PDB file of C-alpha atoms in Angstrom:
ATOM      1  CA  MET M   1      37.220 -76.071  99.841  1.00  0.00           C
ATOM      2  CA  THR M   2      35.755 -75.332  96.155  1.00  0.00           C
ATOM      3  CA  SER M   3      38.123 -75.469  93.285  1.00  0.00           C
ATOM      4  CA  LEU M   4      37.002 -73.061  89.978  1.00  0.00           C
ATOM      5  CA  ASP M   5      37.185 -75.597  87.713  1.00  0.00           C
ATOM      6  CA  ALA M   6      34.133 -77.056  89.680  1.00  0.00           C
ATOM      7  CA  LEU M   7      32.595 -74.149  90.020  1.00  0.00           C
ATOM      8  CA  PRO M   8      28.609 -74.432  88.318  1.00  0.00           C
ATOM      9  CA  THR M   9      28.999 -72.687  84.355  1.00  0.00           C
ATOM     10  CA  VAL M  10      25.813 -70.503  85.230  1.00  0.00           C
ATOM     11  CA  ASP M  11      27.843 -69.140  88.128  1.00  0.00           C
ATOM     12  CA  TRP M  12      30.413 -67.371  85.868  1.00  0.00           C
ATOM     13  CA  ILE M  13      28.774 -66.155  83.322  1.00  0.00           C
ATOM     14  CA  VAL M  14      26.605 -64.057  86.142  1.00  0.00           C
ATOM     15  CA  ALA M  15      30.125 -63.477  87.387  1.00  0.00           C
ATOM     16  CA  ALA M  16      31.038 -62.025  84.311  1.00  0.00           C
ATOM     17  CA  GLY M  17      27.942 -59.796  83.661  1.00  0.00           C
ATOM     18  CA  VAL M  18      28.440 -58.151  86.701  1.00  0.00           C
ATOM     19  CA  LEU M  19      32.219 -57.290  86.119  1.00  0.00           C
ATOM     20  CA  GLY M  20      31.164 -56.090  82.746  1.00  0.00           C
ATOM     21  CA  LEU M  21      28.613 -53.987  84.483  1.00  0.00           C
ATOM     22  CA  LEU M  22      31.564 -52.788  86.696  1.00  0.00           C
ATOM     23  CA  VAL M  23      34.159 -52.088  83.745  1.00  0.00           C
ATOM     24  CA  GLY M  24      31.848 -51.051  81.771  1.00  0.00           C
ATOM     25  CA  SER M  25      31.952 -47.796  84.285  1.00  0.00           C
ATOM     26  CA  PHE M  26      35.882 -47.599  83.889  1.00  0.00           C
ATOM     27  CA  LEU M  27      34.980 -47.976  79.778  1.00  0.00           C
ATOM     28  CA  ASN M  28      32.437 -44.831  80.316  1.00  0.00           C
ATOM     29  CA  VAL M  29      35.384 -43.284  81.480  1.00  0.00           C
ATOM     30  CA  VAL M  30      37.688 -43.924  79.440  1.00  0.00           C
ATOM     31  CA  ILE M  31      35.639 -43.309  76.047  1.00  0.00           C
ATOM     32  CA  LEU M  32      35.299 -39.761  77.530  1.00  0.00           C
ATOM     33  CA  ARG M  33      38.729 -38.796  79.271  1.00  0.00           C
ATOM     34  CA  LEU M  34      41.496 -40.565  76.435  1.00  0.00           C
ATOM     35  CA  PRO M  35      40.042 -38.170  73.540  1.00  0.00           C
ATOM     36  CA  GLU M  36      41.051 -35.157  76.009  1.00  0.00           C
ATOM     37  CA  ARG M  37      44.214 -35.968  77.134  1.00  0.00           C
ATOM     38  CA  LEU M  38      45.375 -36.852  73.775  1.00  0.00           C
ATOM     39  CA  LEU M  39      44.290 -33.574  72.500  1.00  0.00           C
ATOM     40  CA  HIS M  40      46.081 -31.629  75.583  1.00  0.00           C
ATOM     41  CA  GLY M  41      49.609 -33.118  74.908  1.00  0.00           C
ATOM     42  CA  TRP M  42      49.646 -32.781  71.262  1.00  0.00           C
ATOM     43  CA  ARG M  43      47.785 -29.002  71.995  1.00  0.00           C
ATOM     44  CA  ARG M  44      51.175 -29.490  73.939  1.00  0.00           C
ATOM     45  CA  GLU M  45      53.720 -30.821  72.284  1.00  0.00           C
ATOM     46  CA  ALA M  46      52.139 -28.216  69.133  1.00  0.00           C
ATOM     47  CA  GLU M  47      52.683 -25.370  71.285  1.00  0.00           C
ATOM     48  CA  ALA M  48      56.446 -26.496  73.032  1.00  0.00           C
ATOM     49  CA  ILE M  49      56.780 -27.225  68.649  1.00  0.00           C
ATOM     50  CA  LEU M  50      55.866 -23.702  67.781  1.00  0.00           C
ATOM     51  CA  ALA M  51      58.302 -22.075  70.844  1.00  0.00           C
ATOM     52  CA  GLU M  52      61.614 -23.447  69.861  1.00  0.00           C
ATOM     53  CA  ALA M  53      61.157 -22.745  66.196  1.00  0.00           C
ATOM     54  CA  ARG M  54      60.462 -19.064  67.174  1.00  0.00           C
ATOM     55  CA  GLY M  55      63.314 -19.214  69.158  1.00  0.00           C
ATOM     56  CA  GLU M  56      61.693 -18.747  72.689  1.00  0.00           C
ATOM     57  CA  THR M  57      63.392 -21.683  74.575  1.00  0.00           C
ATOM     58  CA  GLU M  58      65.695 -20.438  76.115  1.00  0.00           C
ATOM     59  CA  SER M  59      63.647 -19.673  79.617  1.00  0.00           C
ATOM     60  CA  PRO M  60      61.447 -22.890  80.549  1.00  0.00           C
ATOM     61  CA  ALA M  61      57.656 -22.554  80.049  1.00  0.00           C
ATOM     62  CA  ALA M  62      55.279 -21.892  83.002  1.00  0.00           C
ATOM     63  CA  PRO M  63      53.924 -24.586  84.820  1.00  0.00           C
ATOM     64  CA  GLU M  64      50.829 -25.611  83.283  1.00  0.00           C
ATOM     65  CA  PRO M  65      48.129 -24.307  85.657  1.00  0.00           C
ATOM     66  CA  ALA M  66      46.211 -27.744  87.202  1.00  0.00           C
ATOM     67  CA  ALA M  67      42.289 -26.285  86.247  1.00  0.00           C
ATOM     68  CA  ASP M  68      43.456 -26.378  82.695  1.00  0.00           C
ATOM     69  CA  ARG M  69      44.375 -30.090  82.846  1.00  0.00           C
ATOM     70  CA  PRO M  70      42.057 -32.807  81.716  1.00  0.00           C
ATOM     71  CA  PRO M  71      40.310 -35.098  84.097  1.00  0.00           C
ATOM     72  CA  GLY M  72      43.226 -38.341  84.433  1.00  0.00           C
ATOM     73  CA  ILE M  73      41.424 -41.465  83.856  1.00  0.00           C
ATOM     74  CA  VAL M  74      42.088 -43.271  87.434  1.00  0.00           C
ATOM     75  CA  ARG M  75      42.772 -40.505  89.714  1.00  0.00           C
ATOM     76  CA  GLU M  76      40.330 -38.572  89.840  1.00  0.00           C
ATOM     77  CA  PRO M  77      36.897 -39.064  91.028  1.00  0.00           C
ATOM     78  CA  SER M  78      33.522 -38.765  88.909  1.00  0.00           C
ATOM     79  CA  HIS M  79      31.791 -35.328  88.685  1.00  0.00           C
ATOM     80  CA  CYS M  80      28.484 -33.780  86.755  1.00  0.00           C
ATOM     81  CA  PRO M  81      29.830 -32.255  83.605  1.00  0.00           C
ATOM     82  CA  GLN M  82      27.138 -29.964  83.627  1.00  0.00           C
ATOM     83  CA  CYS M  83      27.470 -29.082  87.539  1.00  0.00           C
ATOM     84  CA  LYS M  84      31.196 -30.418  87.738  1.00  0.00           C
ATOM     85  CA  HIS M  85      29.474 -32.080  91.454  1.00  0.00           C
ATOM     86  CA  ARG M  86      31.262 -34.967  92.795  1.00  0.00           C
ATOM     87  CA  LEU M  87      29.414 -37.445  92.138  1.00  0.00           C
ATOM     88  CA  ALA M  88      28.714 -39.526  95.528  1.00  0.00           C
ATOM     89  CA  ALA M  89      29.171 -43.394  95.526  1.00  0.00           C
ATOM     90  CA  ARG M  90      25.841 -44.032  95.388  1.00  0.00           C
ATOM     91  CA  ASP M  91      25.562 -42.248  91.847  1.00  0.00           C
ATOM     92  CA  ASN M  92      28.397 -44.746  90.684  1.00  0.00           C
ATOM     93  CA  ILE M  93      26.164 -48.037  90.323  1.00  0.00           C
ATOM     94  CA  PRO M  94      26.783 -49.495  86.718  1.00  0.00           C
ATOM     95  CA  LEU M  95      22.816 -49.211  85.196  1.00  0.00           C
ATOM     96  CA  LEU M  96      21.176 -48.696  88.709  1.00  0.00           C
ATOM     97  CA  SER M  97      22.283 -45.562  89.097  1.00  0.00           C
ATOM     98  CA  TRP M  98      20.895 -43.971  86.232  1.00  0.00           C
ATOM     99  CA  LEU M  99      17.385 -46.031  86.556  1.00  0.00           C
ATOM    100  CA  LEU M 100      17.461 -44.632  90.004  1.00  0.00           C
ATOM    101  CA  LEU M 101      17.654 -41.315  88.863  1.00  0.00           C
ATOM    102  CA  ARG M 102      15.703 -41.668  85.761  1.00  0.00           C
ATOM    103  CA  GLY M 103      18.889 -39.772  83.551  1.00  0.00           C
ATOM    104  CA  ARG M 104      19.661 -37.075  85.386  1.00  0.00           C
ATOM    105  CA  CYS M 105      21.515 -35.655  87.677  1.00  0.00           C
ATOM    106  CA  ARG M 106      21.382 -35.804  91.373  1.00  0.00           C
ATOM    107  CA  TYR M 107      22.387 -32.750  91.956  1.00  0.00           C
ATOM    108  CA  CYS M 108      21.781 -30.090  89.164  1.00  0.00           C
ATOM    109  CA  LYS M 109      18.774 -32.028  87.056  1.00  0.00           C
ATOM    110  CA  ALA M 110      20.924 -32.491  83.990  1.00  0.00           C
ATOM    111  CA  PRO M 111      19.833 -34.876  81.417  1.00  0.00           C
ATOM    112  CA  ILE M 112      22.863 -37.822  82.256  1.00  0.00           C
ATOM    113  CA  SER M 113      23.749 -38.793  78.835  1.00  0.00           C
ATOM    114  CA  ILE M 114      22.611 -42.058  77.620  1.00  0.00           C
ATOM    115  CA  GLN M 115      25.703 -43.571  76.310  1.00  0.00           C
ATOM    116  CA  TYR M 116      26.470 -44.146  79.947  1.00  0.00           C
ATOM    117  CA  PRO M 117      24.261 -47.014  81.140  1.00  0.00           C
ATOM    118  CA  LEU M 118      25.192 -48.098  76.738  1.00  0.00           C
ATOM    119  CA  VAL M 119      28.237 -48.980  77.495  1.00  0.00           C
ATOM    120  CA  GLU M 120      27.764 -50.190  80.915  1.00  0.00           C
ATOM    121  CA  LEU M 121      24.806 -52.623  79.845  1.00  0.00           C
ATOM    122  CA  LEU M 122      26.349 -53.831  76.449  1.00  0.00           C
ATOM    123  CA  THR M 123      29.937 -54.675  78.108  1.00  0.00           C
ATOM    124  CA  GLY M 124      27.558 -57.209  80.644  1.00  0.00           C
ATOM    125  CA  VAL M 125      26.159 -58.024  78.776  1.00  0.00           C
ATOM    126  CA  LEU M 126      29.154 -59.450  76.026  1.00  0.00           C
ATOM    127  CA  SER M 127      31.785 -59.932  78.762  1.00  0.00           C
ATOM    128  CA  ALA M 128      28.918 -62.558  79.599  1.00  0.00           C
ATOM    129  CA  VAL M 129      27.787 -64.020  75.983  1.00  0.00           C
ATOM    130  CA  THR M 130      32.210 -64.670  75.736  1.00  0.00           C
ATOM    131  CA  LEU M 131      32.044 -65.825  78.730  1.00  0.00           C
ATOM    132  CA  TRP M 132      29.985 -68.582  78.361  1.00  0.00           C
ATOM    133  CA  HIS M 133      30.988 -69.501  74.445  1.00  0.00           C
ATOM    134  CA  PHE M 134      34.673 -70.045  75.828  1.00  0.00           C
ATOM    135  CA  GLY M 135      34.941 -71.363  79.139  1.00  0.00           C
ATOM    136  CA  ALA M 136      36.395 -70.114  81.919  1.00  0.00           C
ATOM    137  CA  ASN M 137      39.752 -70.375  80.852  1.00  0.00           C
ATOM    138  CA  ALA M 138      41.937 -69.226  78.805  1.00  0.00           C
ATOM    139  CA  GLN M 139      40.383 -68.221  75.931  1.00  0.00           C
ATOM    140  CA  GLY M 140      37.547 -66.669  77.845  1.00  0.00           C
ATOM    141  CA  ALA M 141      39.425 -64.276  79.883  1.00  0.00           C
ATOM    142  CA  ALA M 142      41.279 -63.478  76.655  1.00  0.00           C
ATOM    143  CA  ALA M 143      38.206 -62.985  74.619  1.00  0.00           C
ATOM    144  CA  VAL M 144      37.224 -61.157  77.154  1.00  0.00           C
ATOM    145  CA  VAL M 145      39.246 -58.719  77.405  1.00  0.00           C
ATOM    146  CA  PHE M 146      39.157 -57.944  73.435  1.00  0.00           C
ATOM    147  CA  THR M 147      36.280 -57.406  74.105  1.00  0.00           C
ATOM    148  CA  TRP M 148      36.377 -54.877  75.897  1.00  0.00           C
ATOM    149  CA  VAL M 149      39.067 -53.371  74.319  1.00  0.00           C
ATOM    150  CA  LEU M 150      37.317 -52.517  71.097  1.00  0.00           C
ATOM    151  CA  ILE M 151      34.071 -51.699  73.456  1.00  0.00           C
ATOM    152  CA  ALA M 152      36.401 -49.093  74.728  1.00  0.00           C
ATOM    153  CA  ALA M 153      37.141 -48.437  70.608  1.00  0.00           C
ATOM    154  CA  SER M 154      34.330 -48.414  68.843  1.00  0.00           C
ATOM    155  CA  GLY M 155      32.953 -46.099  71.654  1.00  0.00           C
ATOM    156  CA  ILE M 156      36.405 -43.499  71.455  1.00  0.00           C
ATOM    157  CA  ASP M 157      35.110 -43.563  67.063  1.00  0.00           C
ATOM    158  CA  LEU M 158      31.957 -43.503  67.322  1.00  0.00           C
ATOM    159  CA  ARG M 159      32.979 -39.588  69.564  1.00  0.00           C
ATOM    160  CA  THR M 160      35.415 -38.459  68.362  1.00  0.00           C
ATOM    161  CA  GLN M 161      36.630 -40.552  64.977  1.00  0.00           C
ATOM    162  CA  LEU M 162      40.166 -41.243  66.583  1.00  0.00           C
ATOM    163  CA  LEU M 163      41.211 -44.388  67.042  1.00  0.00           C
ATOM    164  CA  PRO M 164      43.861 -44.396  69.102  1.00  0.00           C
ATOM    165  CA  ASP M 165      47.046 -46.336  69.783  1.00  0.00           C
ATOM    166  CA  GLN M 166      46.798 -46.745  73.164  1.00  0.00           C
ATOM    167  CA  LEU M 167      44.227 -49.273  72.350  1.00  0.00           C
ATOM    168  CA  THR M 168      44.356 -50.503  69.142  1.00  0.00           C
ATOM    169  CA  LEU M 169      48.696 -51.355  69.497  1.00  0.00           C
ATOM    170  CA  PRO M 170      48.052 -53.018  73.057  1.00  0.00           C
ATOM    171  CA  LEU M 171      45.100 -55.287  70.848  1.00  0.00           C
ATOM    172  CA  LEU M 172      47.899 -56.305  68.646  1.00  0.00           C
ATOM    173  CA  TRP M 173      50.713 -57.138  71.197  1.00  0.00           C
ATOM    174  CA  LEU M 174      48.223 -59.178  73.382  1.00  0.00           C
ATOM    175  CA  GLY M 175      47.296 -61.215  70.251  1.00  0.00           C
ATOM    176  CA  LEU M 176      50.934 -61.622  69.370  1.00  0.00           C
ATOM    177  CA  LEU M 177      51.457 -63.240  72.575  1.00  0.00           C
ATOM    178  CA  LEU M 178      48.421 -64.617  73.207  1.00  0.00           C
ATOM    179  CA  ALA M 179      50.209 -66.783  69.799  1.00  0.00           C
ATOM    180  CA  LEU M 180      52.837 -67.994  71.316  1.00  0.00           C
ATOM    181  CA  ALA M 181      50.586 -70.578  74.130  1.00  0.00           C
ATOM    182  CA  PRO M 182      48.447 -70.757  71.352  1.00  0.00           C
ATOM    183  CA  VAL M 183      45.360 -69.250  72.519  1.00  0.00           C
ATOM    184  CA  PHE M 184      43.201 -68.801  69.408  1.00  0.00           C
ATOM    185  CA  VAL M 185      46.248 -69.036  66.479  1.00  0.00           C
ATOM    186  CA  ALA M 186      49.705 -69.985  65.951  1.00  0.00           C
ATOM    187  CA  PRO M 187      52.245 -67.476  66.360  1.00  0.00           C
ATOM    188  CA  GLU M 188      52.399 -67.626  62.168  1.00  0.00           C
ATOM    189  CA  GLN M 189      49.046 -66.861  61.365  1.00  0.00           C
ATOM    190  CA  ALA M 190      49.123 -64.144  64.367  1.00  0.00           C
ATOM    191  CA  ILE M 191      51.878 -62.575  62.844  1.00  0.00           C
ATOM    192  CA  LEU M 192      50.551 -62.802  59.356  1.00  0.00           C
ATOM    193  CA  GLY M 193      47.517 -61.824  60.238  1.00  0.00           C
ATOM    194  CA  ALA M 194      49.071 -58.293  61.744  1.00  0.00           C
ATOM    195  CA  ALA M 195      51.111 -57.765  58.505  1.00  0.00           C
ATOM    196  CA  LEU M 196      48.222 -58.894  56.352  1.00  0.00           C
ATOM    197  CA  GLY M 197      45.236 -56.937  58.242  1.00  0.00           C
ATOM    198  CA  TYR M 198      47.922 -53.501  58.495  1.00  0.00           C
ATOM    199  CA  LEU M 199      48.705 -54.200  54.465  1.00  0.00           C
ATOM    200  CA  ALA M 200      45.611 -54.106  53.514  1.00  0.00           C
ATOM    201  CA  LEU M 201      43.584 -51.076  54.648  1.00  0.00           C
ATOM    202  CA  TRP M 202      46.759 -49.055  53.858  1.00  0.00           C
ATOM    203  CA  GLY M 203      46.318 -50.328  50.892  1.00  0.00           C
ATOM    204  CA  VAL M 204      43.278 -49.535  50.180  1.00  0.00           C
ATOM    205  CA  TYR M 205      43.621 -45.524  51.915  1.00  0.00           C
ATOM    206  CA  TRP M 206      45.978 -44.692  49.543  1.00  0.00           C
ATOM    207  CA  ALA M 207      44.626 -46.171  46.406  1.00  0.00           C
ATOM    208  CA  PHE M 208      41.821 -44.434  47.319  1.00  0.00           C
ATOM    209  CA  LYS M 209      44.062 -41.057  48.470  1.00  0.00           C
ATOM    210  CA  LEU M 210      45.087 -40.929  44.565  1.00  0.00           C
ATOM    211  CA  LEU M 211      41.852 -41.587  42.905  1.00  0.00           C
ATOM    212  CA  THR M 212      39.855 -38.997  44.732  1.00  0.00           C
ATOM    213  CA  GLY M 213      42.577 -36.590  46.166  1.00  0.00           C
ATOM    214  CA  LYS M 214      40.463 -37.458  49.931  1.00  0.00           C
ATOM    215  CA  GLU M 215      40.990 -39.258  53.140  1.00  0.00           C
ATOM    216  CA  GLY M 216      39.062 -42.188  53.089  1.00  0.00           C
ATOM    217  CA  MET M 217      39.609 -44.278  56.623  1.00  0.00           C
ATOM    218  CA  GLY M 218      43.086 -42.835  59.215  1.00  0.00           C
ATOM    219  CA  TYR M 219      45.735 -44.914  60.012  1.00  0.00           C
ATOM    220  CA  GLY M 220      43.940 -45.874  63.254  1.00  0.00           C
ATOM    221  CA  ASP M 221      41.655 -48.450  61.324  1.00  0.00           C
ATOM    222  CA  PHE M 222      44.634 -49.582  60.078  1.00  0.00           C
ATOM    223  CA  LYS M 223      46.303 -51.149  63.244  1.00  0.00           C
ATOM    224  CA  LEU M 224      42.999 -52.407  64.192  1.00  0.00           C
ATOM    225  CA  LEU M 225      42.501 -54.468  61.564  1.00  0.00           C
ATOM    226  CA  ALA M 226      46.397 -55.706  62.506  1.00  0.00           C
ATOM    227  CA  ALA M 227      45.491 -56.271  65.923  1.00  0.00           C
ATOM    228  CA  LEU M 228      42.066 -58.317  64.678  1.00  0.00           C
ATOM    229  CA  GLY M 229      44.632 -60.184  62.564  1.00  0.00           C
ATOM    230  CA  ALA M 230      47.337 -60.985  65.269  1.00  0.00           C
ATOM    231  CA  TRP M 231      44.116 -62.615  67.765  1.00  0.00           C
ATOM    232  CA  MET M 232      42.479 -64.860  64.767  1.00  0.00           C
ATOM    233  CA  GLY M 233      44.973 -64.669  62.149  1.00  0.00           C
ATOM    234  CA  ALA M 234      45.402 -63.980  57.930  1.00  0.00           C
ATOM    235  CA  TRP M 235      42.566 -66.038  56.886  1.00  0.00           C
ATOM    236  CA  ALA M 236      39.909 -64.276  58.494  1.00  0.00           C
ATOM    237  CA  LEU M 237      41.083 -60.797  57.829  1.00  0.00           C
ATOM    238  CA  LEU M 238      38.829 -61.223  54.492  1.00  0.00           C
ATOM    239  CA  PRO M 239      35.691 -62.472  56.812  1.00  0.00           C
ATOM    240  CA  ILE M 240      36.371 -59.422  58.481  1.00  0.00           C
ATOM    241  CA  VAL M 241      36.365 -56.914  55.841  1.00  0.00           C
ATOM    242  CA  LEU M 242      32.587 -58.815  54.301  1.00  0.00           C
ATOM    243  CA  ILE M 243      31.329 -58.594  57.154  1.00  0.00           C
ATOM    244  CA  SER M 244      32.682 -55.273  58.824  1.00  0.00           C
ATOM    245  CA  SER M 245      31.455 -53.432  55.196  1.00  0.00           C
ATOM    246  CA  ILE M 246      28.181 -55.252  55.385  1.00  0.00           C
ATOM    247  CA  VAL M 247      27.403 -53.851  58.739  1.00  0.00           C
ATOM    248  CA  GLY M 248      28.193 -50.400  57.957  1.00  0.00           C
ATOM    249  CA  ALA M 249      26.430 -50.580  54.629  1.00  0.00           C
ATOM    250  CA  LEU M 250      23.334 -50.645  56.571  1.00  0.00           C
ATOM    251  CA  ILE M 251      24.623 -49.470  59.924  1.00  0.00           C
ATOM    252  CA  GLY M 252      25.620 -46.190  57.784  1.00  0.00           C
ATOM    253  CA  SER M 253      22.615 -45.856  55.358  1.00  0.00           C
ATOM    254  CA  LEU M 254      20.385 -46.608  58.113  1.00  0.00           C
ATOM    255  CA  TYR M 255      22.014 -43.768  60.135  1.00  0.00           C
ATOM    256  CA  LEU M 256      22.207 -41.477  56.913  1.00  0.00           C
ATOM    257  CA  ALA M 257      17.999 -41.473  56.553  1.00  0.00           C
ATOM    258  CA  LEU M 258      17.376 -40.819  60.682  1.00  0.00           C
ATOM    259  CA  SER M 259      19.901 -37.983  60.197  1.00  0.00           C
ATOM    260  CA  ARG M 260      18.457 -36.831  57.078  1.00  0.00           C
ATOM    261  CA  LYS M 261      22.322 -35.686  56.506  1.00  0.00           C
ATOM    262  CA  GLY M 262      24.391 -35.992  53.251  1.00  0.00           C
ATOM    263  CA  HIS M 263      26.283 -38.290  52.170  1.00  0.00           C
ATOM    264  CA  GLY M 264      30.008 -36.616  52.763  1.00  0.00           C
ATOM    265  CA  VAL M 265      29.364 -37.120  55.989  1.00  0.00           C
ATOM    266  CA  PRO M 266      32.793 -39.088  57.120  1.00  0.00           C
ATOM    267  CA  ILE M 267      31.375 -42.450  59.078  1.00  0.00           C
ATOM    268  CA  PRO M 268      34.075 -44.092  61.007  1.00  0.00           C
ATOM    269  CA  PHE M 269      35.144 -47.266  60.403  1.00  0.00           C
ATOM    270  CA  GLY M 270      36.269 -48.903  63.814  1.00  0.00           C
ATOM    271  CA  PRO M 271      33.492 -50.076  65.300  1.00  0.00           C
ATOM    272  CA  TYR M 272      32.402 -51.358  61.956  1.00  0.00           C
ATOM    273  CA  LEU M 273      35.449 -53.737  62.951  1.00  0.00           C
ATOM    274  CA  ALA M 274      35.391 -54.445  65.847  1.00  0.00           C
ATOM    275  CA  ILE M 275      31.626 -55.289  65.289  1.00  0.00           C
ATOM    276  CA  ALA M 276      32.900 -58.277  62.543  1.00  0.00           C
ATOM    277  CA  GLY M 277      35.919 -58.991  64.570  1.00  0.00           C
ATOM    278  CA  TRP M 278      34.348 -59.914  67.521  1.00  0.00           C
ATOM    279  CA  ILE M 279      31.740 -61.681  65.589  1.00  0.00           C
ATOM    280  CA  TRP M 280      33.739 -64.082  63.729  1.00  0.00           C
ATOM    281  CA  LEU M 281      36.171 -65.005  67.421  1.00  0.00           C
ATOM    282  CA  LEU M 282      33.233 -66.486  68.731  1.00  0.00           C
ATOM    283  CA  ALA M 283      31.852 -67.413  65.148  1.00  0.00           C
ATOM    284  CA  GLY M 284      33.597 -67.837  62.253  1.00  0.00           C
ATOM    285  CA  THR M 285      34.080 -71.834  62.815  1.00  0.00           C
ATOM    286  CA  MET M 286      30.585 -72.201  62.840  1.00  0.00           C
ATOM    287  CA  LEU M 287      29.709 -69.567  59.769  1.00  0.00           C
ATOM    288  CA  THR M 288      32.837 -71.018  57.861  1.00  0.00           C
ATOM    289  CA  HIS M 289      31.560 -74.475  58.547  1.00  0.00           C
ATOM    290  CA  TRP M 290      27.856 -72.665  56.974  1.00  0.00           C
ATOM    291  CA  TYR M 291      28.625 -71.300  54.434  1.00  0.00           C
ATOM    292  CA  LEU M 292      31.133 -74.092  52.864  1.00  0.00           C
ATOM    293  CA  GLY M 293      27.908 -76.188  53.860  1.00  0.00           C
ATOM    294  CA  PHE M 294      25.599 -73.465  51.902  1.00  0.00           C
ATOM    295  CA  PHE M 295      27.674 -74.206  48.754  1.00  0.00           C
ATOM    296  CA  MET M 296      28.951 -77.274  48.787  1.00  0.00           C
ATOM    297  CA  HIS M 297      25.420 -78.537  48.950  1.00  0.00           C
ATOM    298  CA  GLY M 298      22.975 -76.175  48.151  1.00  0.00           C
TER     299      GLY M 298
END
């Protein structure tokens, strides 16, 4: 019987890519449905608080009609957002279905968002690259999960400017737990990285707000950088912030130029942190050696 360790590396890379395509299909569901469920829950909580403030606590609230609830993330089957037709299994094949349907719904011919194949393709490619870099081991498996969460968080932030605690906090705790092994960094580095990652952006947030009276970023950014610090340690925080700033400046300038929108348009920072964090997890050591070599021998 062939052991898992004996399988050729290329088999693991292909398997990671295929699994990434399948997971990418699920991440699309998370990106689209999780914000809806969060907003719905917050609205219900606000209504309950207002009702209590008005003294409307004697009779229980009427049950919420099922049609008013947003679809669940796991149980409810996929459907066309336009005609609401339930999609068949052949319509849910990652990447392939979108290509075969030429980007349109089989039933109502409405255009299907390019987000679906892009997220699936991105998840598949990055999963394969991540496993190729780390290998079929604990680091590789953890890094692939890390990649999936960053893709989902980035997609939600791009669409809604929200970074849900349901993604950032589990990523933070997983990073701290992995440090017990340790898988990437020692526990003291993970704890220090999580604390400093949160406090660094928290300080920037309040300094900017005191100076301008405006909010420059959200609390989700603090938690995401804290999670990245838990995975890669305190020493990774400064490079991650620098890389994210450079990536943000380039992509943000390009976006504003192409969209012809004013500079006052809010741009989410979470995706840039995610890009920088993923780059540093895979190439941080190489970039450090290059940086030191360039300045020491340049």
